[in-house]
Short mmCIF file of C-alpha atoms in Angstrom, two decimals:
data_model
loop_
_atom_site.label_atom_id
_atom_site.label_comp_id
_atom_site.label_asym_id
_atom_site.label_seq_id
_atom_site.Cartn_x
_atom_site.Cartn_y
_atom_site.Cartn_z
CA MET M 1 -23.32 -19.45 -10.41
CA ASP M 2 -19.62 -18.16 -10.68
CA LYS M 3 -18.85 -16.39 -7.37
CA VAL M 4 -16.28 -14.12 -8.81
CA SER M 5 -18.50 -12.47 -11.32
CA LEU M 6 -20.44 -9.13 -11.60
CA GLN M 7 -23.49 -11.37 -12.15
CA ASN M 8 -23.25 -12.48 -8.66
CA PRO M 9 -24.79 -9.29 -6.85
CA VAL M 10 -22.97 -9.82 -3.46
CA PHE M 11 -19.61 -9.83 -5.63
CA ALA M 12 -21.01 -6.61 -7.72
CA THR M 13 -21.48 -4.95 -4.27
CA TYR M 14 -17.73 -5.45 -3.55
CA VAL M 15 -16.69 -4.34 -6.87
CA ILE M 16 -18.73 -1.00 -6.29
CA ALA M 17 -17.21 -0.55 -2.61
CA ALA M 18 -13.65 -1.50 -3.91
CA THR M 19 -13.81 0.93 -7.21
CA ILE M 20 -15.21 3.90 -4.88
CA MET M 21 -12.39 3.41 -2.52
CA ILE M 22 -9.72 3.14 -5.27
CA LEU M 23 -11.17 6.38 -6.84
CA LYS M 24 -11.01 7.94 -3.36
CA ALA M 25 -7.24 6.94 -2.95
CA VAL M 26 -6.37 8.05 -6.57
CA SER M 27 -8.19 11.44 -5.98
CA MET M 28 -5.68 12.09 -2.93
CA SER M 29 -2.76 12.09 -5.34
CA TRP M 30 -4.68 14.54 -7.62
CA LEU M 31 -5.50 16.61 -4.57
CA THR M 32 -1.78 16.75 -3.45
CA VAL M 33 -1.08 18.08 -7.17
CA PHE M 34 -3.64 20.36 -7.08
CA ARG M 35 -2.61 21.95 -3.78
CA MET M 36 1.02 22.16 -4.92
CA MET M 37 -0.03 24.01 -7.78
CA GLN M 38 -2.06 26.23 -5.65
CA VAL M 39 0.69 27.10 -3.03
CA LYS M 40 3.56 26.81 -5.81
CA GLY M 41 5.46 24.86 -3.19
CA GLY M 42 5.50 21.64 -0.86
CA PHE M 43 7.85 19.72 -3.39
CA ARG M 44 10.05 17.10 -2.25
CA SER M 45 13.07 16.42 -4.95
CA PRO M 46 15.73 18.79 -5.68
CA GLU M 47 15.01 18.62 -9.41
CA ASP M 48 11.67 20.28 -8.76
CA LEU M 49 13.56 23.75 -8.43
CA ARG M 50 14.34 23.66 -12.28
CA LYS M 51 12.86 26.17 -14.09
CA THR M 52 10.10 24.59 -16.36
CA PRO M 53 6.82 25.47 -17.85
CA LEU M 54 5.15 24.27 -14.77
CA ASN M 55 7.32 26.09 -12.40
CA PRO M 56 8.44 29.05 -14.14
CA ALA M 57 10.02 31.01 -10.94
CA PRO M 58 11.68 28.33 -8.83
CA ASP M 59 12.35 29.28 -5.37
CA PRO M 60 14.21 27.24 -2.55
CA LYS M 61 11.16 27.71 -0.35
CA GLN M 62 9.32 25.51 -2.56
CA LEU M 63 11.09 22.50 -1.05
CA GLU M 64 9.95 23.36 2.56
CA PRO M 65 6.98 21.16 3.91
CA ASN M 66 3.76 23.09 3.29
CA GLU M 67 0.81 22.33 5.89
CA GLN M 68 -1.66 22.60 2.99
CA VAL M 69 0.03 20.08 1.21
CA GLU M 70 1.10 17.92 4.17
CA ARG M 71 -2.31 17.51 5.28
CA ILE M 72 -3.46 15.71 2.00
CA ARG M 73 -0.03 13.62 2.39
CA ARG M 74 -1.09 12.50 5.84
CA ILE M 75 -4.75 11.64 4.68
CA GLN M 76 -3.14 9.55 1.77
CA LEU M 77 -0.80 7.77 4.16
CA ASN M 78 -3.89 6.81 6.08
CA ASP M 79 -5.30 5.62 2.96
CA LEU M 80 -2.29 3.53 2.07
CA GLU M 81 -2.42 1.86 5.91
CA ASN M 82 -6.00 0.99 5.31
CA LEU M 83 -7.41 0.65 1.54
CA PRO M 84 -5.22 -1.91 0.12
CA PHE M 85 -6.08 -4.36 3.04
CA PHE M 86 -9.75 -3.69 2.65
CA LEU M 87 -9.30 -4.38 -1.13
CA VAL M 88 -8.13 -7.77 -0.48
CA ALA M 89 -10.05 -8.49 2.77
CA GLY M 90 -13.51 -7.39 1.01
CA PHE M 91 -12.70 -9.70 -1.73
CA LEU M 92 -11.96 -12.71 0.36
CA PHE M 93 -14.93 -11.91 2.54
CA VAL M 94 -17.56 -12.01 -0.46
CA LEU M 95 -15.95 -15.51 -1.23
CA THR M 96 -17.19 -16.83 2.08
CA GLU M 97 -20.87 -16.20 0.66
CA PRO M 98 -22.30 -13.59 3.20
CA THR M 99 -25.89 -12.60 2.67
CA GLN M 100 -26.28 -9.50 0.33
CA MET M 101 -27.69 -7.43 3.39
CA MET M 102 -24.54 -8.26 5.38
CA ALA M 103 -22.10 -7.73 2.38
CA ARG M 104 -23.91 -4.29 1.70
CA LEU M 105 -23.78 -3.32 5.51
CA LEU M 106 -20.16 -4.07 5.95
CA LEU M 107 -18.93 -3.06 2.59
CA TYR M 108 -20.70 0.08 2.23
CA GLY M 109 -20.23 1.08 5.81
CA TYR M 110 -16.60 0.86 5.40
CA VAL M 111 -16.96 3.18 2.33
CA ALA M 112 -19.26 5.66 4.41
CA SER M 113 -16.77 5.68 7.33
CA ARG M 114 -13.64 6.35 4.93
CA LEU M 115 -15.45 9.08 3.28
CA LEU M 116 -16.35 10.65 6.75
CA HIS M 117 -12.79 10.08 7.86
CA PHE M 118 -11.69 12.18 4.96
CA ALA M 119 -14.09 14.91 5.45
CA ALA M 120 -13.15 15.18 9.18
CA TYR M 121 -9.19 15.37 8.31
CA PHE M 122 -9.93 17.43 5.27
CA THR M 123 -11.53 20.06 7.27
CA ALA M 124 -9.36 19.59 10.45
CA ARG M 125 -12.07 18.46 13.02
CA SER M 126 -10.83 17.45 16.21
CA HIS M 127 -8.87 14.43 16.59
CA ASP M 128 -11.74 12.47 18.38
CA THR M 129 -14.04 12.90 15.56
CA ARG M 130 -11.62 11.61 12.81
CA ALA M 131 -10.42 8.81 15.14
CA THR M 132 -14.26 7.69 15.57
CA PHE M 133 -14.59 7.52 11.96
CA TRP M 134 -11.29 5.58 11.44
CA THR M 135 -12.27 3.13 14.29
CA ILE M 136 -15.40 2.26 12.79
CA GLY M 137 -13.88 1.38 9.48
CA SER M 138 -10.99 -0.37 11.18
CA LEU M 139 -13.39 -2.55 13.15
CA ILE M 140 -15.44 -3.58 10.06
CA LEU M 141 -12.11 -4.56 8.40
CA LEU M 142 -10.82 -6.60 11.41
CA TYR M 143 -14.43 -8.12 11.43
CA MET M 144 -14.37 -9.26 7.94
CA THR M 145 -10.93 -10.57 8.08
CA CYS M 146 -11.60 -12.67 11.07
CA GLN M 147 -15.00 -14.03 9.63
CA THR M 148 -12.80 -14.88 6.43
CA LEU M 149 -10.01 -16.51 8.49
CA VAL M 150 -12.40 -18.72 10.53
CA THR M 151 -14.30 -19.71 7.66
CA ALA M 152 -11.13 -20.76 5.99
CA LEU M 153 -9.82 -22.74 8.90
CA GLN M 154 -13.11 -24.87 8.68
CA MET C 1 -14.45 -20.60 -19.85
CA ASP C 2 -13.40 -19.41 -16.40
CA LYS C 3 -12.64 -15.88 -16.60
CA VAL C 4 -10.06 -15.92 -13.45
CA SER C 5 -7.62 -18.29 -15.15
CA LEU C 6 -4.38 -18.08 -16.71
CA GLN C 7 -6.31 -20.10 -19.84
CA ASN C 8 -8.15 -16.67 -20.50
CA PRO C 9 -5.95 -14.68 -22.61
CA VAL C 10 -7.32 -11.52 -21.16
CA PHE C 11 -6.75 -12.58 -17.46
CA ALA C 12 -3.13 -13.64 -18.74
CA THR C 13 -2.50 -10.31 -19.88
CA TYR C 14 -3.35 -8.97 -16.45
CA VAL C 15 -1.30 -11.48 -14.74
CA ILE C 16 1.72 -10.49 -16.87
CA ALA C 17 1.26 -6.78 -16.23
CA ALA C 18 0.63 -7.35 -12.41
CA THR C 19 3.57 -9.47 -11.89
CA ILE C 20 5.82 -7.04 -13.66
CA MET C 21 4.57 -4.23 -11.47
CA ILE C 22 5.11 -6.48 -8.21
CA LEU C 23 8.51 -7.11 -9.35
CA LYS C 24 9.26 -3.33 -9.91
CA ALA C 25 7.76 -2.53 -6.44
CA VAL C 26 9.76 -5.06 -4.75
CA SER C 27 13.03 -4.05 -6.74
CA MET C 28 12.65 -0.57 -5.09
CA SER C 29 13.28 -2.33 -1.39
CA TRP C 30 16.42 -4.01 -2.81
CA LEU C 31 17.59 -0.80 -4.55
CA THR C 32 17.14 1.01 -1.23
CA VAL C 33 19.16 -1.66 0.41
CA PHE C 34 21.88 -1.41 -2.33
CA ARG C 35 22.06 2.23 -1.91
CA MET C 36 22.36 2.26 1.69
CA MET C 37 25.16 -0.37 1.53
CA GLN C 38 26.81 1.72 -1.10
CA VAL C 39 26.54 5.09 0.83
CA LYS C 40 26.99 3.14 4.26
CA GLY C 41 24.19 5.38 5.60
CA GLY C 42 20.60 6.62 5.19
CA PHE C 43 19.44 4.21 8.06
CA ARG C 44 16.60 5.13 10.34
CA SER C 45 16.66 3.17 13.44
CA PRO C 46 18.72 3.72 16.47
CA GLU C 47 19.89 0.22 16.73
CA ASP C 48 21.39 0.54 12.99
CA LEU C 49 24.25 2.15 14.77
CA ARG C 50 25.13 -1.10 16.58
CA LYS C 51 28.38 -2.58 15.46
CA THR C 52 27.56 -5.91 13.32
CA PRO C 53 29.18 -7.71 10.48
CA LEU C 54 27.00 -5.69 7.88
CA ASN C 55 28.03 -2.45 9.83
CA PRO C 56 31.75 -2.89 11.23
CA ALA C 57 32.38 0.96 11.75
CA PRO C 58 28.99 2.65 12.84
CA ASP C 59 28.95 6.44 12.87
CA PRO C 60 25.89 8.58 14.08
CA LYS C 61 25.81 10.23 10.57
CA GLN C 62 24.50 7.04 9.30
CA LEU C 63 21.24 8.06 10.86
CA GLU C 64 21.21 11.24 8.72
CA PRO C 65 19.06 11.42 5.60
CA ASN C 66 20.86 10.76 2.50
CA GLU C 67 19.75 11.90 -0.81
CA GLN C 68 20.83 9.08 -2.76
CA VAL C 69 18.60 6.81 -0.33
CA GLU C 70 15.86 9.28 0.05
CA ARG C 71 15.43 9.40 -3.75
CA ILE C 72 14.63 5.84 -3.98
CA ARG C 73 12.32 6.04 -0.85
CA ARG C 74 10.54 8.79 -2.73
CA ILE C 75 10.24 6.55 -5.67
CA GLN C 76 8.89 3.84 -3.63
CA LEU C 77 6.47 5.85 -1.84
CA ASN C 78 5.08 6.73 -5.17
CA ASP C 79 4.66 3.30 -6.01
CA LEU C 80 2.81 2.57 -2.94
CA GLU C 81 0.44 5.36 -3.66
CA ASN C 82 -0.28 3.90 -7.15
CA LEU C 83 0.51 0.12 -7.64
CA PRO C 84 -1.71 -1.44 -5.00
CA PHE C 85 -4.66 0.02 -6.39
CA PHE C 86 -3.66 -0.72 -9.98
CA LEU C 87 -3.38 -4.36 -8.86
CA VAL C 88 -6.78 -4.43 -7.80
CA ALA C 89 -8.28 -2.23 -10.43
CA GLY C 90 -6.86 -4.17 -13.20
CA PHE C 91 -8.00 -7.55 -11.74
CA LEU C 92 -11.63 -5.92 -11.54
CA PHE C 93 -11.53 -4.43 -15.11
CA VAL C 94 -10.57 -7.77 -16.68
CA LEU C 95 -13.72 -9.17 -14.84
CA THR C 96 -15.70 -6.64 -17.12
CA GLU C 97 -14.55 -8.69 -20.09
CA PRO C 98 -12.85 -5.93 -22.24
CA THR C 99 -11.40 -7.02 -25.56
CA GLN C 100 -7.75 -8.44 -25.63
CA MET C 101 -6.69 -5.35 -27.64
CA MET C 102 -8.21 -2.96 -24.97
CA ALA C 103 -6.69 -5.03 -21.82
CA ARG C 104 -3.45 -4.99 -23.63
CA LEU C 105 -3.42 -1.21 -24.41
CA LEU C 106 -4.53 -0.22 -20.86
CA LEU C 107 -2.49 -2.71 -18.87
CA TYR C 108 0.67 -2.69 -20.69
CA GLY C 109 0.54 0.98 -21.09
CA TYR C 110 0.26 1.34 -17.35
CA VAL C 111 3.16 -0.82 -17.09
CA ALA C 112 5.10 1.34 -19.66
CA SER C 113 4.18 4.63 -17.94
CA ARG C 114 5.34 3.27 -14.53
CA LEU C 115 8.82 2.28 -15.89
CA LEU C 116 9.09 5.51 -17.79
CA HIS C 117 8.03 7.46 -14.43
CA PHE C 118 10.76 5.33 -12.76
CA ALA C 119 13.58 6.09 -15.21
CA ALA C 120 12.84 9.78 -15.12
CA TYR C 121 12.66 9.91 -11.27
CA PHE C 122 15.85 7.81 -10.88
CA THR C 123 17.95 9.91 -13.41
CA ALA C 124 16.28 13.11 -11.71
CA ARG C 125 14.90 14.58 -15.05
CA SER C 126 12.70 17.64 -14.65
CA HIS C 127 9.33 17.63 -12.56
CA ASP C 128 7.50 18.10 -15.74
CA THR C 129 8.89 14.84 -17.46
CA ARG C 130 8.28 12.86 -14.45
CA ALA C 131 4.69 14.14 -14.01
CA THR C 132 3.74 13.52 -17.44
CA PHE C 133 4.61 9.72 -17.17
CA TRP C 134 2.63 9.87 -13.74
CA THR C 135 -0.37 11.51 -15.21
CA ILE C 136 -0.49 8.98 -18.22
CA GLY C 137 -0.59 6.18 -15.61
CA SER C 138 -2.96 7.74 -13.38
CA LEU C 139 -5.57 8.39 -16.16
CA ILE C 140 -5.30 4.56 -17.28
CA LEU C 141 -5.94 3.71 -13.65
CA LEU C 142 -8.96 6.19 -13.34
CA TYR C 143 -10.40 4.96 -16.76
CA MET C 144 -10.25 1.30 -15.79
CA THR C 145 -11.74 2.11 -12.36
CA CYS C 146 -14.52 4.08 -13.60
CA GLN C 147 -15.30 1.72 -16.43
CA THR C 148 -15.51 -1.12 -13.75
CA LEU C 149 -17.55 0.88 -11.55
CA VAL C 150 -20.16 1.59 -14.34
CA THR C 151 -20.33 -1.96 -15.25
CA ALA C 152 -21.05 -3.14 -11.77
CA LEU C 153 -23.84 -0.60 -11.28
CA GLN C 154 -25.66 -1.83 -14.30
CA MET I 1 -13.48 -27.79 -9.16
CA ASP I 2 -13.39 -23.99 -8.88
CA LYS I 3 -9.81 -22.52 -8.16
CA VAL I 4 -10.85 -19.50 -6.37
CA SER I 5 -12.84 -21.15 -3.75
CA LEU I 6 -12.48 -22.08 -0.13
CA GLN I 7 -13.31 -25.57 -0.96
CA ASN I 8 -9.78 -25.65 -2.83
CA PRO I 9 -7.22 -26.57 -0.29
CA VAL I 10 -4.57 -24.51 -1.96
CA PHE I 11 -6.88 -21.73 -2.21
CA ALA I 12 -7.79 -21.93 1.48
CA THR I 13 -4.06 -21.94 2.33
CA TYR I 14 -3.70 -18.62 0.57
CA VAL I 15 -6.67 -17.12 2.36
CA ILE I 16 -5.30 -18.07 5.66
CA ALA I 17 -1.79 -16.66 4.97
CA ALA I 18 -3.29 -13.41 3.56
CA THR I 19 -6.07 -13.03 6.26
CA ILE I 20 -3.26 -13.43 9.06
CA MET I 21 -1.16 -10.64 7.10
CA ILE I 22 -4.06 -8.41 6.67
CA LEU I 23 -4.64 -8.70 10.84
CA LYS I 24 -0.91 -8.29 11.26
CA ALA I 25 -0.91 -4.86 9.08
CA VAL I 26 -4.03 -3.66 10.78
CA SER I 27 -2.64 -4.40 14.22
CA MET I 28 0.15 -1.98 13.54
CA SER I 29 -2.40 0.86 13.23
CA TRP I 30 -3.83 -0.09 16.74
CA LEU I 31 -0.51 -0.45 18.10
CA THR I 32 0.34 3.22 16.92
CA VAL I 33 -2.82 4.26 18.68
CA PHE I 34 -1.92 2.55 21.73
CA ARG I 35 1.44 3.89 22.09
CA MET I 36 0.25 7.49 21.32
CA MET I 37 -2.06 7.08 24.27
CA GLN I 38 0.65 5.54 26.37
CA VAL I 39 3.01 8.45 25.60
CA LYS I 40 0.52 11.24 25.34
CA GLY I 41 2.18 12.29 22.18
CA GLY I 42 3.76 11.34 18.61
CA PHE I 43 0.78 13.16 16.91
CA ARG I 44 1.14 14.59 13.58
CA SER I 45 -1.64 17.28 13.05
CA PRO I 46 -1.92 20.63 14.18
CA GLU I 47 -5.73 19.93 15.38
CA ASP I 48 -4.33 17.20 17.54
CA LEU I 49 -3.52 19.75 20.18
CA ARG I 50 -7.18 20.72 20.55
CA LYS I 51 -8.53 19.99 24.22
CA THR I 52 -10.76 17.18 23.82
CA PRO I 53 -11.95 14.20 26.08
CA LEU I 54 -9.20 12.11 24.49
CA ASN I 55 -6.38 14.88 25.10
CA PRO I 56 -7.67 16.82 28.06
CA ALA I 57 -4.19 18.59 28.64
CA PRO I 58 -2.72 19.54 25.24
CA ASP I 59 0.99 20.42 25.05
CA PRO I 60 2.90 21.52 21.67
CA LYS I 61 5.32 18.76 22.46
CA GLN I 62 2.71 16.33 21.54
CA LEU I 63 3.34 17.20 17.99
CA GLU I 64 7.18 16.09 18.15
CA PRO I 65 8.38 12.75 17.09
CA ASN I 66 8.37 10.06 19.78
CA GLU I 67 10.60 7.15 19.29
CA GLN I 68 7.98 4.72 20.87
CA VAL I 69 5.67 5.65 18.25
CA GLU I 70 8.00 6.16 15.24
CA ARG I 71 9.34 2.56 15.71
CA ILE I 72 5.71 1.15 14.91
CA ARG I 73 5.32 3.53 12.19
CA ARG I 74 8.57 2.38 10.58
CA ILE I 75 7.43 -1.28 11.06
CA GLN I 76 4.01 -0.20 9.51
CA LEU I 77 5.67 1.43 6.56
CA ASN I 78 8.02 -1.63 5.88
CA ASP I 79 4.38 -3.78 5.88
CA LEU I 80 3.15 -1.03 3.36
CA GLU I 81 6.17 -1.78 1.12
CA ASN I 82 5.87 -5.53 1.28
CA LEU I 83 2.19 -6.89 2.32
CA PRO I 84 0.07 -5.56 -0.47
CA PHE I 85 2.19 -6.96 -3.00
CA PHE I 86 2.34 -10.27 -1.23
CA LEU I 87 -1.48 -10.33 -1.04
CA VAL I 88 -1.57 -10.25 -4.87
CA ALA I 89 1.40 -12.12 -5.75
CA GLY I 90 0.25 -15.01 -3.56
CA PHE I 91 -3.23 -14.95 -5.08
CA LEU I 92 -1.86 -14.94 -8.43
CA PHE I 93 0.50 -17.69 -7.54
CA VAL I 94 -2.25 -20.32 -6.28
CA LEU I 95 -3.97 -19.76 -9.75
CA THR I 96 -0.71 -21.25 -11.19
CA GLU I 97 -2.05 -24.56 -9.33
CA PRO I 98 1.08 -25.16 -7.11
CA THR I 99 1.00 -28.56 -5.03
CA GLN I 100 -0.45 -28.07 -1.61
CA MET I 101 3.07 -28.67 -0.02
CA MET I 102 4.63 -25.88 -2.25
CA ALA I 103 2.04 -23.43 -1.31
CA ARG I 104 2.02 -24.15 2.40
CA LEU I 105 5.76 -23.85 2.34
CA LEU I 106 5.88 -20.57 0.62
CA LEU I 107 2.82 -19.06 2.01
CA TYR I 108 3.40 -19.81 5.36
CA GLY I 109 7.08 -19.49 5.36
CA TYR I 110 6.43 -15.83 4.05
CA VAL I 111 3.82 -15.25 7.19
CA ALA I 112 6.47 -16.63 9.55
CA SER I 113 9.12 -14.18 8.11
CA ARG I 114 7.10 -11.21 8.76
CA LEU I 115 6.21 -12.18 12.20
CA LEU I 116 9.82 -12.78 13.04
CA HIS I 117 10.72 -9.45 11.23
CA PHE I 118 8.22 -7.80 13.62
CA ALA I 119 9.42 -9.47 16.75
CA ALA I 120 13.02 -8.45 15.75
CA TYR I 121 12.05 -4.68 14.82
CA PHE I 122 9.89 -4.17 17.79
CA THR I 123 12.20 -5.38 20.35
CA ALA I 124 15.10 -3.41 18.49
CA ARG I 125 17.26 -6.37 17.70
CA SER I 126 20.42 -5.80 15.49
CA HIS I 127 19.84 -4.47 12.03
CA ASP I 128 21.41 -7.80 10.66
CA THR I 129 18.88 -9.97 12.41
CA ARG I 130 15.89 -7.97 11.11
CA ALA I 131 17.36 -7.96 7.67
CA THR I 132 17.78 -11.57 7.61
CA PHE I 133 14.08 -12.01 8.19
CA TRP I 134 13.11 -9.22 5.82
CA THR I 135 15.11 -10.99 3.17
CA ILE I 136 13.53 -14.53 3.55
CA GLY I 137 10.32 -12.93 3.01
CA SER I 138 11.21 -10.90 0.08
CA LEU I 139 12.90 -13.74 -1.63
CA ILE I 140 9.76 -15.90 -1.35
CA LEU I 141 7.67 -12.98 -2.49
CA LEU I 142 10.12 -12.58 -5.75
CA TYR I 143 10.04 -16.38 -6.16
CA MET I 144 6.34 -16.57 -6.35
CA THR I 145 6.06 -13.58 -8.59
CA CYS I 146 8.48 -14.86 -11.19
CA GLN I 147 7.12 -18.34 -11.02
CA THR I 148 3.64 -16.74 -11.92
CA LEU I 149 4.99 -14.57 -14.60
CA VAL I 150 6.85 -17.16 -16.22
CA THR I 151 3.50 -19.47 -16.15
CA ALA I 152 1.39 -16.76 -17.61
CA LEU I 153 3.93 -16.21 -20.53
CA GLN I 154 3.73 -19.69 -21.54
#
C-alpha cells in the first residue's frame, strides 16, 4: 500500500494532527486581527494611521504596542518556532512506518501539548505551567526527529 | 499513477505554486540585504558595527531601526506566519485528489493573493487594501486545510 | 521504486539533511531557555515576573532585553526565515530525481552552510563572515527551487 496516502491509517493520523496544527497557527493571525479591532490599536505600519472605512478615527497611539495584541503575537511567534518543524518531522516520522498506536500517541500528544500551551499562554498562567506544556511538545518533536534520523542513517 | 509525482498534473500544479512561494519568501531576505546596503543601516547585531570591507565607515546609528528596512522585515514576518503553513496544507490538499481545475483555482489564487499583498505592503497602500489580499489568501488556506481534515477523518 | 521512501538513497539523503536542520532549529529554543536560566532574565511576558519554583526571586529587570538571550533569538529568527523553506524545497527537489552526488552536494552543503552560519553568529564574528555562510545557503536554496520549478513547468 502507498505510504503517503490517506488510505494508510498511520498517514491519516499525521494528516489529522497536521491540519489541526495548521488551523491553530492560522487562527493566531485571525485572533491578532480580532484583538486589533477590539482595542483599535497595536498596529505596526505608518500607513495604518490613514483614515479608512476600517479605521475611521486614526490616532498616533494606535502604533504603540498593545499588550492585548502583543500577547497573541508572542503566542504566534512561539508557533512559528515550533509548528513548521513539527509538520515536516511528523511527515518524515510516519515514513519510518511506526505502529498506529505509537503514531497516535506522539502526533496527538503533540497536538494536545500545543493546545494546552495556548490555553496557558492566552490566560497568562505562570511561566512554569506554560513551559511544562512547551517542553512536552518539544521532547515529542525531538524524539520523532531523532528516530527518523537514526532510521535514515541505517 | 503515483500521486506524489511531477507526472501527476495536480501535483505539478502544487509544485509550481509552492516553488513560486518559496522564491517569494527567499526574495524578502535578499530585499532586506539590498535595503540595508542602500541605507547603510538597519542592522541588529553589535558586531555589525565593526569595520569590514562591506561596512568601511561604521556608525552607532546603523543599529537603529530604519523604516525602509523594517517594512521588508514586516512583510517577511507576514510570510513566515503564512507560507510555511500553505506549503504543507497545499501538499496535503493535493493528496485528497481535488480536480485539476479546483487545484489551480485555489493554489494559483493563493499565489496571486500573496503577490498582491506584497505589492500593497511594499508600496504602503492603505491597511484595508493590504488586509483584503491577506484575507483572500488566508481563507483559501483555511478552506484547503478544513477540506483535507474532513477527508482524513472519513 | 517508490521515490518518497527511505529505501531510495536520494530521498534518505534529504531525510538526513532535513532532520539535522530540524534538530538545529529546535536546539535554538532550548539554547534560549538555557541562556534565560543562566542570566535569570530576557523574559517577555508580564506573568513571567510571578514568583514560581523556576523563578524564586522575580525582578522587573527580568523583562528587559538581554543581549545574551537576544543573540540566540536573532539566530532563531534567521532559522525561521530559511529552514522551513529549505525543508519543503529539498523535498520537492528530490522528487525531480537528481543524481545522488548532486543531492548530497546541495543538501549537505546547505546543512554545512547553516551550521557554519550558527558558529559565526554565536561567536559574534564579523558581519561579513556570517553573511558569507548565509549567502552560500541561500544560493543553494534558490538553485534547488528554480531547478524544481523548471522541471514542474515542463
